[in-house]
Amino acid sequence: PAEAGGAPLVPMAGFGGRRFALPLAGGVEAVLLHGKLRSASAEEPVARLLLSGPVEAVVETIRALATALPLRPPRCSLAEQARALAQGNGSQGGGPGDAPRPRRLGAPRLQPGMAVEEALRLLLGHLVEVLLWHETIAESGEHPVGVHQMRVALRRLRSALKAFRRAADGPDLRHFDQGLKALARTLGPARDWDVFLSGLGAELAEALPGEPRIAALLQAGARHREAAYAALRQLLASPEHRLLLWDAVALDALRPWQDEAEEAAEARRAATLEALAALLLSKAWRRLTRVGEEIAHLPDAEFHALRLDGKRLRYLAELFAPLFPRKRTRRFLERLAEMQEQFGLANDASVARALVESEAQGPGAWAAGVAEGWVLARSRRARARAEKAWATMLATEAFWNQG
């Protein structure tokens, strides 16, 4: 490459092993690479399965194999895995390999002028890769960021699938969305207990150090958290979850929405991405603001519904913001994020209150009562700040319908 300035290139690492080729039914050829990656001072086992042939037959084959075997889309390329191995050991030698770099992280970035179908495929591929990347962190349970980022990727992906239904829909997309919904249900309890232990639980421990009844409440919370993570690990290791990941690959490869009725195909071809974005954002804004200016009187259930409407708008706004001038979008997104932050703090208090109710019987009653009182006080403060953020949000001009 030009960056080398004409200097000779020296291999950092290499693959050594065997290559097995096997013809399968339907004109599919399977190639298995099985061996080790080696750098100057380290090595690690590696296996990759490559399938080629008619797309429909390849999809059918990988689904059959993944049902019986733990086959998943790779988190990184073989070259990136080799680079991580080599650079992680460097000139010192003997240390563990460096972490591979993710191909995708955060929100996808759409480009003005993209076709609707092109945008949908970009969103699908990007967000599934983000989901896959954070699974390893979530499985370990060592840091809450894994579950949190998986939930964010899931919400962005489900929001995008719903947003694009006007132009691309069908049973395969709906089935995929149902699988994502089931995954979200399993992630929810793990995230709730993470937030409880790092938020309310940590505050109680700091306020009442050495209080054995608070310590017992936190120990119970830790047990609930571990149970939630155990359920998550079981799901992530299941054939159903592997098939969900391969469903995403199949959607990108087969594009089954192209088999819809002709009017849907015409709508997809005729619609510009910017027009679709403006339509969806306007609908989400009307839904959010229909409650009016005053939200102090809202019961907890309605306040929670309002928070969810705000979250849906935020995911859409972040998704489509790159299609509009940055100056128009920045202030809106900042104020929307602040509103969601305050709404989220109020909701965290409500969730924590529901969690401690499970410990409100017997010996845990006193600690649960202290926690509930703490939560109620914090919730009132958070609701007051949320009302101010709501008023600021209503005064913000929408960025998608400006001339």
Coordinates of C-alpha atoms in Angstrom, one line a residue:
P1 CA 0.0 0.0 0.0
A2 CA 1.0 3.6 -0.5
E3 CA 1.2 4.2 3.2
A4 CA 4.3 1.9 3.3
G5 CA 6.2 4.4 1.2
G6 CA 7.7 1.6 -0.9
A7 CA 9.2 -0.2 2.1
P8 CA 8.9 -4.0 2.2
L9 CA 6.0 -5.5 4.0
V10 CA 6.6 -8.0 6.8
P11 CA 3.8 -10.4 7.9
M12 CA 2.4 -9.7 11.4
A13 CA 0.7 -13.1 11.7
G14 CA -0.5 -15.9 9.5
F15 CA -2.9 -18.8 9.3
G16 CA -1.7 -22.4 9.4
G17 CA -4.0 -25.3 9.1
R18 CA -6.1 -27.4 6.8
R19 CA -8.7 -26.6 4.2
F20 CA -11.6 -29.0 3.7
A21 CA -13.9 -28.7 0.7
L22 CA -17.2 -30.6 0.6
P23 CA -20.0 -30.4 -2.0
L24 CA -23.5 -30.2 -0.4
A25 CA -27.0 -30.5 -1.7
G26 CA -28.5 -27.8 -3.8
G27 CA -25.3 -26.8 -5.5
V28 CA -23.7 -25.5 -2.3
E29 CA -20.0 -25.9 -1.6
A30 CA -18.7 -25.8 1.9
V31 CA -15.1 -24.9 2.7
L32 CA -13.8 -25.3 6.3
L33 CA -10.6 -23.6 7.4
H34 CA -9.4 -25.2 10.6
G35 CA -6.1 -24.5 12.2
K36 CA -4.3 -21.8 14.2
L37 CA -3.4 -18.1 13.8
R38 CA 0.2 -17.5 14.7
S39 CA 2.2 -14.4 15.4
A40 CA 5.9 -14.2 16.5
S41 CA 5.0 -15.0 20.1
A42 CA 1.5 -16.3 20.3
E43 CA -1.1 -18.5 18.7
E44 CA -4.8 -19.3 19.0
P45 CA -7.1 -21.8 17.4
V46 CA -9.5 -20.7 14.7
A47 CA -12.1 -22.2 12.4
R48 CA -14.2 -20.5 9.6
L49 CA -16.8 -22.1 7.5
L50 CA -17.5 -20.6 4.0
L51 CA -20.5 -21.5 1.9
S52 CA -21.0 -20.6 -1.7
G53 CA -23.6 -21.4 -4.3
P54 CA -27.2 -20.3 -5.1
V55 CA -28.2 -17.8 -2.5
E56 CA -31.5 -19.5 -1.5
A57 CA -29.7 -22.9 -1.1
V58 CA -26.9 -21.3 0.9
V59 CA -29.4 -19.7 3.3
E60 CA -31.3 -23.0 3.7
T61 CA -28.0 -24.8 4.4
I62 CA -26.7 -22.5 7.0
R63 CA -30.1 -22.5 8.8
A64 CA -30.0 -26.3 8.9
L65 CA -26.4 -26.3 10.2
A66 CA -26.9 -23.6 12.7
T67 CA -29.9 -25.5 14.2
A68 CA -27.6 -28.4 15.2
L69 CA -24.2 -26.6 15.6
P70 CA -23.0 -23.4 17.3
L71 CA -22.4 -21.6 14.0
R72 CA -22.7 -17.8 14.2
P73 CA -21.7 -14.9 11.9
P74 CA -18.1 -13.9 12.7
R75 CA -17.6 -10.8 14.8
C76 CA -14.5 -9.8 12.8
S77 CA -12.6 -10.9 9.7
L78 CA -9.8 -13.4 9.9
A79 CA -7.3 -10.7 9.1
E80 CA -8.5 -8.5 12.0
Q81 CA -8.3 -11.4 14.4
A82 CA -4.7 -12.0 13.3
R83 CA -3.9 -8.3 13.7
A84 CA -5.3 -8.4 17.2
L85 CA -3.3 -11.4 18.1
A86 CA 0.0 -9.9 16.8
Q87 CA -0.4 -6.4 18.2
G88 CA -1.7 -7.6 21.5
N89 CA 1.6 -9.3 22.1
G90 CA 3.8 -6.7 20.4
S91 CA 7.6 -7.0 21.0
Q92 CA 7.2 -8.0 24.6
G93 CA 5.7 -11.4 23.9
G94 CA 3.9 -13.7 26.2
G95 CA 0.8 -11.5 26.8
P96 CA -2.8 -12.2 25.7
G97 CA -4.0 -11.0 22.3
D98 CA -5.4 -7.5 21.8
A99 CA -9.2 -7.2 21.4
P100 CA -10.3 -7.2 17.7
R101 CA -11.7 -3.9 16.6
P102 CA -15.5 -3.8 15.9
R103 CA -16.6 -3.2 12.3
R104 CA -19.6 -1.2 13.4
L105 CA -20.5 0.6 16.6
G106 CA -23.1 3.2 17.6
A107 CA -25.9 4.5 15.3
P108 CA -25.7 3.9 11.6
R109 CA -25.2 7.0 9.4
L110 CA -27.6 7.4 6.4
Q111 CA -26.5 9.6 3.5
P112 CA -28.7 12.1 1.7
G113 CA -29.9 10.8 -1.7
M114 CA -29.8 7.1 -0.7
A115 CA -32.5 4.9 -2.1
V116 CA -35.0 3.6 0.5
E117 CA -34.0 0.0 0.1
E118 CA -30.3 0.8 0.2
A119 CA -30.9 2.6 3.5
L120 CA -32.9 -0.3 5.0
R121 CA -30.1 -2.8 4.1
L122 CA -27.5 -0.5 5.6
L123 CA -29.5 -0.2 8.9
L124 CA -30.1 -3.9 9.1
G125 CA -26.5 -4.9 8.5
H126 CA -25.0 -2.1 10.8
L127 CA -27.2 -2.7 13.8
V128 CA -27.0 -6.5 13.7
E129 CA -23.2 -6.2 13.7
V130 CA -23.5 -3.9 16.7
L131 CA -25.7 -6.4 18.4
L132 CA -23.4 -9.2 17.7
W133 CA -20.3 -7.3 18.9
H134 CA -21.8 -6.5 22.4
E135 CA -23.1 -10.1 22.9
T136 CA -19.7 -11.3 24.2
I137 CA -19.6 -8.5 26.8
A138 CA -23.2 -9.2 27.8
E139 CA -22.6 -13.0 28.1
S140 CA -19.7 -12.4 30.6
G141 CA -21.9 -10.2 32.8
E142 CA -18.7 -8.4 34.0
H143 CA -19.9 -5.0 32.8
P144 CA -23.4 -3.6 32.3
V145 CA -22.4 -1.9 29.0
G146 CA -22.9 -5.1 27.0
V147 CA -26.6 -5.5 27.9
H148 CA -27.2 -1.8 27.7
Q149 CA -25.7 -1.4 24.2
M150 CA -27.5 -4.6 23.0
R151 CA -30.8 -3.0 24.1
V152 CA -30.0 0.3 22.3
A153 CA -29.1 -1.6 19.1
L154 CA -32.3 -3.6 19.4
R155 CA -34.5 -0.5 19.9
R156 CA -32.8 1.2 17.0
L157 CA -33.3 -1.8 14.8
R158 CA -36.9 -2.4 15.7
S159 CA -37.6 1.3 15.2
A160 CA -36.0 1.2 11.8
L161 CA -38.0 -1.9 10.7
K162 CA -41.2 -0.2 11.8
A163 CA -40.3 3.0 10.1
F164 CA -39.6 1.3 6.8
R165 CA -42.8 -0.8 6.7
R166 CA -44.5 1.7 4.4
A167 CA -41.9 0.8 1.8
A168 CA -40.7 -2.7 2.8
D169 CA -42.8 -5.2 4.7
G170 CA -43.7 -8.9 4.7
P171 CA -43.8 -12.0 6.8
D172 CA -40.0 -12.5 6.9
L173 CA -39.4 -9.0 8.3
R174 CA -42.3 -9.4 10.8
H175 CA -40.9 -12.8 11.9
F176 CA -37.5 -11.2 12.4
D177 CA -39.0 -8.4 14.4
Q178 CA -40.7 -10.9 16.7
G179 CA -37.4 -12.6 17.4
L180 CA -35.9 -9.2 18.3
K181 CA -38.8 -8.6 20.6
A182 CA -38.2 -11.9 22.4
L183 CA -34.5 -11.0 22.9
A184 CA -35.5 -7.6 24.3
R185 CA -37.7 -9.2 26.9
T186 CA -34.8 -11.3 28.1
L187 CA -32.4 -8.4 28.2
G188 CA -34.9 -6.2 30.2
P189 CA -34.5 -7.8 33.7
A190 CA -30.7 -7.9 33.4
R191 CA -30.7 -4.2 32.6
D192 CA -33.2 -3.4 35.3
W193 CA -31.1 -5.0 38.0
D194 CA -27.9 -3.5 36.6
V195 CA -29.5 0.0 37.0
F196 CA -30.8 -0.8 40.4
L197 CA -27.5 -2.0 41.9
S198 CA -25.4 0.8 40.3
G199 CA -28.1 3.5 41.1
L200 CA -30.4 3.2 44.0
G201 CA -28.5 0.3 45.6
A202 CA -25.2 2.2 45.5
E203 CA -26.9 5.3 47.0
L204 CA -28.4 3.4 49.8
A205 CA -25.1 1.7 50.6
E206 CA -23.4 5.0 50.7
A207 CA -26.1 6.7 52.9
L208 CA -26.3 3.8 55.3
P209 CA -22.9 2.1 55.4
G210 CA -22.7 -1.0 57.5
E211 CA -26.4 -1.4 57.8
P212 CA -26.9 -5.2 57.6
R213 CA -30.5 -5.0 56.3
I214 CA -29.5 -2.8 53.4
A215 CA -26.6 -5.2 52.7
A216 CA -29.1 -8.1 52.6
L217 CA -31.3 -6.2 50.2
L218 CA -28.3 -5.6 47.9
Q219 CA -27.3 -9.2 48.1
A220 CA -30.8 -10.2 47.1
G221 CA -30.5 -7.8 44.2
A222 CA -27.2 -9.3 43.1
R223 CA -28.9 -12.8 43.1
H224 CA -31.7 -11.5 41.0
R225 CA -29.2 -10.0 38.6
E226 CA -27.3 -13.2 38.3
A227 CA -30.5 -15.1 37.6
A228 CA -31.4 -12.6 34.9
Y229 CA -27.9 -12.9 33.3
A230 CA -28.1 -16.7 33.5
A231 CA -31.4 -16.6 31.5
L232 CA -29.8 -14.3 29.0
R233 CA -26.7 -16.5 28.6
Q234 CA -29.1 -19.5 28.0
L235 CA -30.9 -17.6 25.3
L236 CA -27.7 -16.4 23.6
A237 CA -26.4 -20.0 23.4
S238 CA -29.7 -21.3 22.0
P239 CA -30.4 -22.4 18.4
E240 CA -33.2 -19.9 18.3
H241 CA -30.8 -17.0 18.8
R242 CA -28.3 -18.3 16.3
L243 CA -31.2 -18.6 13.7
L244 CA -32.2 -15.0 14.5
L245 CA -28.7 -13.8 13.6
W246 CA -28.8 -15.8 10.4
D247 CA -32.3 -14.5 9.6
A248 CA -30.7 -11.0 9.5
V249 CA -28.1 -12.3 7.0
A250 CA -30.9 -13.9 4.9
L251 CA -32.9 -10.7 4.8
D252 CA -30.0 -8.8 3.4
A253 CA -29.2 -11.5 0.9
L254 CA -32.7 -12.4 -0.3
R255 CA -34.5 -9.1 0.1
P256 CA -37.9 -10.8 0.5
W257 CA -39.8 -7.5 0.5
Q258 CA -39.2 -7.4 -3.2
D259 CA -41.9 -10.1 -3.6
E260 CA -44.6 -7.8 -2.2
A261 CA -47.5 -6.4 -4.1
E262 CA -46.7 -4.1 -6.9
E263 CA -48.1 -1.0 -5.2
A264 CA -45.6 -1.5 -2.3
A265 CA -42.8 -1.8 -4.8
E266 CA -43.9 1.3 -6.6
A267 CA -44.0 3.2 -3.3
R268 CA -40.5 2.0 -2.5
R269 CA -39.2 3.2 -5.8
A270 CA -41.0 6.5 -5.8
A271 CA -40.4 7.6 -2.2
T272 CA -37.3 9.5 -1.4
L273 CA -35.6 8.8 1.9
E274 CA -35.9 12.4 3.0
A275 CA -39.7 12.4 2.3
L276 CA -40.1 9.2 4.2
A277 CA -38.1 10.6 7.1
A278 CA -40.1 13.8 7.3
L279 CA -43.4 11.9 7.2
L280 CA -42.4 9.5 10.0
L281 CA -40.9 12.2 12.2
S282 CA -44.0 14.4 11.9
K283 CA -46.2 11.5 12.9
A284 CA -44.0 10.7 15.9
W285 CA -43.9 14.4 17.0
R286 CA -47.7 14.6 16.8
R287 CA -48.0 11.5 18.9
L288 CA -45.6 12.8 21.5
T289 CA -47.1 16.2 21.9
R290 CA -50.8 15.3 21.9
V291 CA -50.8 15.3 25.7
G292 CA -50.4 19.1 25.7
E293 CA -48.1 21.4 27.7
E294 CA -49.0 20.2 31.2
I295 CA -47.7 16.8 32.3
A296 CA -47.5 17.3 36.0
H297 CA -50.9 15.7 36.5
L298 CA -50.1 12.5 34.5
P299 CA -50.4 9.2 36.4
D300 CA -47.3 7.0 36.4
A301 CA -48.6 4.8 33.7
E302 CA -49.3 7.7 31.3
F303 CA -46.0 9.3 32.1
H304 CA -44.3 6.1 31.3
A305 CA -46.2 5.9 28.0
L306 CA -45.1 9.5 27.2
R307 CA -41.5 8.5 27.9
L308 CA -41.8 5.7 25.5
D309 CA -43.2 8.0 22.8
G310 CA -40.2 10.3 23.4
K311 CA -37.8 7.4 23.1
R312 CA -39.4 6.4 19.8
L313 CA -39.1 9.9 18.4
R314 CA -35.4 10.1 19.6
Y315 CA -34.5 6.9 17.8
L316 CA -36.1 8.1 14.6
A317 CA -34.6 11.6 14.9
E318 CA -31.1 10.1 15.5
L319 CA -31.6 7.7 12.6
F320 CA -32.7 10.4 10.0
A321 CA -30.7 13.4 11.3
P322 CA -27.8 12.9 8.8
L323 CA -30.3 13.6 6.0
F324 CA -30.9 17.2 7.1
P325 CA -28.5 20.1 7.7
R326 CA -26.6 19.7 10.9
K327 CA -27.5 23.1 12.4
R328 CA -31.2 22.2 12.2
T329 CA -30.8 18.9 13.9
R330 CA -28.3 19.6 16.7
R331 CA -30.4 21.7 19.0
F332 CA -33.4 19.5 18.6
L333 CA -31.4 16.3 19.4
E334 CA -29.8 18.0 22.4
R335 CA -33.1 19.0 23.9
L336 CA -34.7 15.7 23.1
A337 CA -31.8 13.9 24.8
E338 CA -32.1 16.1 27.9
M339 CA -35.8 15.4 28.0
Q340 CA -35.2 11.7 27.7
E341 CA -32.5 11.8 30.4
Q342 CA -34.9 13.4 32.9
F343 CA -37.8 11.1 31.9
G344 CA -35.5 8.1 32.2
L345 CA -34.4 9.1 35.8
A346 CA -38.0 9.3 36.8
N347 CA -38.7 5.9 35.2
D348 CA -35.6 4.3 36.8
A349 CA -37.1 5.3 40.2
S350 CA -40.4 3.6 39.3
V351 CA -38.7 0.5 38.1
A352 CA -36.6 0.3 41.2
R353 CA -39.7 0.7 43.3
A354 CA -41.2 -2.3 41.5
L355 CA -38.0 -4.4 42.0
V356 CA -37.8 -3.9 45.8
E357 CA -41.4 -4.9 46.2
S358 CA -40.3 -8.5 45.7
E359 CA -38.3 -8.1 48.9
A360 CA -41.0 -6.4 50.9
Q361 CA -42.0 -9.4 52.9
G362 CA -40.4 -10.9 56.1
P363 CA -36.9 -9.8 57.1
G364 CA -36.5 -7.6 54.0
A365 CA -39.5 -5.4 54.8
W366 CA -37.6 -2.7 56.5
A367 CA -34.9 -2.3 53.9
A368 CA -37.5 -2.4 51.1
G369 CA -39.5 0.3 52.9
V370 CA -36.4 2.5 53.1
A371 CA -35.6 1.9 49.5
E372 CA -39.2 2.7 48.4
G373 CA -39.2 5.9 50.4
W374 CA -35.9 6.9 48.8
V375 CA -37.2 6.1 45.4
L376 CA -40.4 8.2 45.9
A377 CA -38.4 11.2 46.9
R378 CA -36.0 10.9 44.0
S379 CA -38.9 10.3 41.6
R380 CA -40.6 13.6 42.6
R381 CA -37.4 15.5 42.0
A382 CA -36.9 13.8 38.6
R383 CA -40.5 14.5 37.6
A384 CA -40.1 18.2 38.4
R385 CA -37.0 18.3 36.2
A386 CA -38.8 16.3 33.5
E387 CA -41.6 18.9 33.4
K388 CA -39.0 21.7 32.7
A389 CA -37.3 19.7 30.0
W390 CA -40.7 19.0 28.4
A391 CA -41.5 22.7 28.2
T392 CA -38.1 23.4 26.6
M393 CA -38.7 20.5 24.1
L394 CA -42.1 21.9 23.1
A395 CA -40.5 25.3 22.3
T396 CA -38.0 23.7 20.0
E397 CA -38.5 23.9 16.2
A398 CA -38.7 20.7 14.3
F399 CA -35.8 20.2 12.0
W400 CA -37.5 18.1 9.3
N401 CA -40.1 20.5 8.0
Q402 CA -38.1 23.7 7.7
G403 CA -37.8 25.4 4.3

